[in-house]
Amino acid sequence: MLRFAVVTALCLGLGGSAIIVFTRHLNTVEAERTAAKHAQFLGQEILPEKLRASDFARPVGPSRRKQLDRVFLRRVLLPGTVLVTLSRRDRLVTYSTDHNLIGRRIASASRTKQALGGTVTSEVTSIPVPGGEDGSLKVLRSYVPLVLARGKGVVAIHQDYGPIEKAARATLLPVAGILEIVLVLLFALLLPLLVRVTRRLSRYAERIQHQALHDELTALPNRLHFRTEIARGLETARGKDSSLAVLVLDLDRFKEINKTLGHPSGDELLEACAARLLEAIPDGALLARLGGDEFGVVVSMTAGEASALAEELRGALQAPFLVRDVPLVVEASAGISTFPENGVGVDALLQTADAALYIAKDRRVGVVVYDDALEGSTATALTLLSEFRPALERKELILHFQPQIALVSGAVTGAEALVRWQHPERGLLQPGEFVPFVERTGASTALSDYVLAEAASQLRSWLRGGLDLGVAVNLTMFDLLDTSLPEKISALLASTGLEPHRLELEITERVIMGDPQRVREVVERLKSIGVRLAIDDFGTGYSSLSYLKTLPVYVIKIDRSFVMGMGANESDAAIVRSTIDLAHNLGLAVVAEGVEDEVTLEELARCGCDFAQGYFIGRPCDAEAFWASVSDFQDRREASAA
């Protein structure tokens, strides 16, 4: 009995030890698999749109490091993730959330090679962390390949292994004690203990899985989950020979709310919108947040049924939202694609739904069901939009300048900056070919910032060369809704050393009347800086003169349609003369646009117009050709006078 007891104890002890080792191994394998899946999601869905190829070329500088810190803090460093590093092919760390690691080589050579080959791998390791056990922390490190447009790199994501190990230790160590004390009870106790451990690990894995497939803010399924659900819906639709609809819904002017009230208010509004949409969708449909202010719905419906559903969802958002005691009215646009009419795969359905959404927003019609007849120019517009931000970075956008002269002296007093896109394949694109599309995206403000900076730089060069003039730049509605615009202008003037009165900002009547109260606040602050303000295309809008006279405006620009018609249409001539008199009575200067012949120029001078610009004076041209154009005009004037 003694020998049996001893042998049995040893066997059970070894068996228990083997069970402990094997179970802990399973824990590690499962944790590695889950961590790898979570890391793969980050690498494929979140990080590519946030990172640049230059982030892997060399250790990032302080400015870019701060930008990446904000991105990783908000989108990647979720509970349980303790460290993220970016490294290139030679294992040099180009960025890390722990800045001390930047410039070092810490990654595994073999796993880096596997990642560069396209394989996601994980390993359990320890990293030095102050305050941890023995100054280190046990983590699951996942190596994820990241392929960008101009290169590739490796993202190493470190997740805390402590919770898994703690659960395993708390449960499995008592098993060893029980084996030593009561051999007979070991089997009876072992099974429930293992079940309990499994449940704990399962719950932990479920939490990670939920984070990988759901949006953190709204708790709705995310884009990855949405794509998976579309794929499942397609399989079902093929089997039943039925229809499947994909709806992409986008909130109109949400970026304005974010800029005006701040991101916390924007997040609160998104949560409220998600709750309403969730109540409005029918049974069997999946609602997801695809990112930003964009939501998606996949449901088994025909195109007509999906269109009706989209209208219901838009209607659910019509009642005002109360966000931090501010009532907000939200509108939405929706694009719809259906299987099999618009595509038979996930990517095709999403692409056509996005195209339909773009058309709905562009035409302001609310809901659009995709049709092949819509493709044409829309495809071109979508392509240009995708190329626009890289074009800004590559400085493909250039400025042309059109001279303005004083009618009394004939001297050149200023230049209007006009943007062009030197597209590598399509050639020189005029503003009408891309600006209207850009203005409907978040890139509008970036374009204005670019034009302001380039115009200020060119003006500084002209002033240093001894030329005495100013420059005018057009602003959009989005610029005037940006409450930080005055601070941007102040910083630009300070960095270039320009006198404020040399910068003229042009706004149209349509822009002014879009939100008069907010525009007035921004305009007043711009006036306090000392920049000059002009109303462009005057006479084509529907603004109130009583409102306009209260704005701190320096000049009004008569629209070219009236100026060009002065010689042939007495009504146009009367409008021009009346506008000049009105402006002078209000103490404003007047610029006439669209002067194309000498007769019109002389008539404007007789009417008392202050300044003029047009093809007769000089066509828009680059900075080098600007003064050649002006000199040609002066020569023609002198020849005419002689």
mmCIF file of N, CA and C in Angstrom, residues 504-507 512 519 523-524 527 531-536 538 547-557 583 586-589:
data_model
loop_
_atom_site.group_PDB
_atom_site.id
_atom_site.type_symbol
_atom_site.label_atom_id
_atom_site.label_comp_id
_atom_site.label_asym_id
_atom_site.label_seq_id
_atom_site.Cartn_x
_atom_site.Cartn_y
_atom_site.Cartn_z
ATOM 1 N N GLU A 504 -5.105 90.275 -48.249
ATOM 2 C CA GLU A 504 -6.544 90.502 -48.437
ATOM 3 C C GLU A 504 -7.247 89.151 -48.540
ATOM 4 N N LEU A 505 -8.276 88.946 -47.730
ATOM 5 C CA LEU A 505 -9.031 87.697 -47.711
ATOM 6 C C LEU A 505 -10.379 87.925 -48.369
ATOM 7 N N GLU A 506 -10.667 87.142 -49.414
ATOM 8 C CA GLU A 506 -11.895 87.330 -50.181
ATOM 9 C C GLU A 506 -12.928 86.276 -49.794
ATOM 10 N N ILE A 507 -14.171 86.727 -49.539
ATOM 11 C CA ILE A 507 -15.276 85.824 -49.222
ATOM 12 C C ILE A 507 -16.477 86.223 -50.063
ATOM 13 N N ILE A 512 -20.949 84.262 -46.738
ATOM 14 C CA ILE A 512 -21.344 85.126 -45.623
ATOM 15 C C ILE A 512 -22.701 84.734 -45.070
ATOM 16 N N VAL A 519 -19.903 83.802 -38.980
ATOM 17 C CA VAL A 519 -19.020 84.492 -39.916
ATOM 18 C C VAL A 519 -18.632 85.858 -39.360
ATOM 19 N N VAL A 523 -14.894 87.135 -38.756
ATOM 20 C CA VAL A 523 -14.470 88.299 -39.537
ATOM 21 C C VAL A 523 -14.016 89.440 -38.625
ATOM 22 N N GLU A 524 -14.726 89.660 -37.523
ATOM 23 C CA GLU A 524 -14.330 90.705 -36.572
ATOM 24 C C GLU A 524 -12.940 90.432 -36.015
ATOM 25 N N LYS A 527 -10.408 91.174 -38.677
ATOM 26 C CA LYS A 527 -10.233 92.620 -38.819
ATOM 27 C C LYS A 527 -9.318 93.170 -37.731
ATOM 28 N N VAL A 531 -5.759 92.433 -41.235
ATOM 29 C CA VAL A 531 -5.848 92.008 -42.627
ATOM 30 C C VAL A 531 -7.058 92.676 -43.275
ATOM 31 N N ARG A 532 -7.009 92.815 -44.604
ATOM 32 C CA ARG A 532 -8.115 93.436 -45.329
ATOM 33 C C ARG A 532 -9.103 92.354 -45.770
ATOM 34 N N LEU A 533 -10.376 92.696 -45.746
ATOM 35 C CA LEU A 533 -11.430 91.760 -46.113
ATOM 36 C C LEU A 533 -12.184 92.284 -47.315
ATOM 37 N N ALA A 534 -12.487 91.373 -48.251
ATOM 38 C CA ALA A 534 -13.181 91.756 -49.481
ATOM 39 C C ALA A 534 -14.359 90.827 -49.708
ATOM 40 N N ILE A 535 -15.446 91.381 -50.285
ATOM 41 C CA ILE A 535 -16.586 90.568 -50.701
ATOM 42 C C ILE A 535 -16.423 90.300 -52.186
ATOM 43 N N ASP A 536 -16.249 89.026 -52.547
ATOM 44 C CA ASP A 536 -15.999 88.620 -53.924
ATOM 45 C C ASP A 536 -17.326 88.354 -54.641
ATOM 46 N N PHE A 538 -19.519 90.208 -55.972
ATOM 47 C CA PHE A 538 -20.627 91.004 -55.445
ATOM 48 C C PHE A 538 -21.708 91.181 -56.512
ATOM 49 N N TYR A 547 -27.057 94.033 -43.563
ATOM 50 C CA TYR A 547 -26.104 93.157 -42.868
ATOM 51 C C TYR A 547 -24.686 93.428 -43.352
ATOM 52 N N LEU A 548 -24.536 93.566 -44.681
ATOM 53 C CA LEU A 548 -23.195 93.756 -45.234
ATOM 54 C C LEU A 548 -22.526 95.017 -44.699
ATOM 55 N N LYS A 549 -23.315 96.087 -44.496
ATOM 56 C CA LYS A 549 -22.687 97.338 -44.068
ATOM 57 C C LYS A 549 -22.166 97.263 -42.640
ATOM 58 N N THR A 550 -22.596 96.233 -41.877
ATOM 59 C CA THR A 550 -22.089 96.082 -40.506
ATOM 60 C C THR A 550 -20.792 95.294 -40.456
ATOM 61 N N LEU A 551 -20.414 94.649 -41.574
ATOM 62 C CA LEU A 551 -19.181 93.856 -41.587
ATOM 63 C C LEU A 551 -17.968 94.762 -41.806
ATOM 64 N N PRO A 552 -16.851 94.446 -41.183
ATOM 65 C CA PRO A 552 -15.632 95.262 -41.342
ATOM 66 C C PRO A 552 -14.927 94.957 -42.657
ATOM 67 N N VAL A 553 -15.612 95.277 -43.778
ATOM 68 C CA VAL A 553 -15.098 94.965 -45.102
ATOM 69 C C VAL A 553 -14.358 96.178 -45.662
ATOM 70 N N TYR A 554 -13.274 95.930 -46.392
ATOM 71 C CA TYR A 554 -12.462 97.008 -46.973
ATOM 72 C C TYR A 554 -12.842 97.265 -48.421
ATOM 73 N N VAL A 555 -13.178 96.198 -49.162
ATOM 74 C CA VAL A 555 -13.402 96.335 -50.595
ATOM 75 C C VAL A 555 -14.486 95.357 -51.038
ATOM 76 N N ILE A 556 -15.217 95.726 -52.105
ATOM 77 C CA ILE A 556 -16.113 94.778 -52.755
ATOM 78 C C ILE A 556 -15.646 94.616 -54.195
ATOM 79 N N LYS A 557 -15.802 93.389 -54.717
ATOM 80 C CA LYS A 557 -15.370 93.075 -56.068
ATOM 81 C C LYS A 557 -16.612 92.798 -56.906
ATOM 82 N N ALA A 583 -20.844 101.445 -52.864
ATOM 83 C CA ALA A 583 -19.629 101.123 -52.119
ATOM 84 C C ALA A 583 -18.958 102.381 -51.581
ATOM 85 N N LEU A 586 -20.594 103.796 -48.648
ATOM 86 C CA LEU A 586 -20.331 103.000 -47.446
ATOM 87 C C LEU A 586 -18.868 103.082 -47.026
ATOM 88 N N GLY A 587 -18.068 103.852 -47.770
ATOM 89 C CA GLY A 587 -16.657 103.988 -47.437
ATOM 90 C C GLY A 587 -15.816 102.822 -47.887
ATOM 91 N N LEU A 588 -16.253 102.098 -48.927
ATOM 92 C CA LEU A 588 -15.537 100.919 -49.398
ATOM 93 C C LEU A 588 -14.883 101.184 -50.742
ATOM 94 N N ALA A 589 -13.777 100.502 -50.994
ATOM 95 C CA ALA A 589 -13.134 100.551 -52.299
ATOM 96 C C ALA A 589 -13.795 99.519 -53.207
#
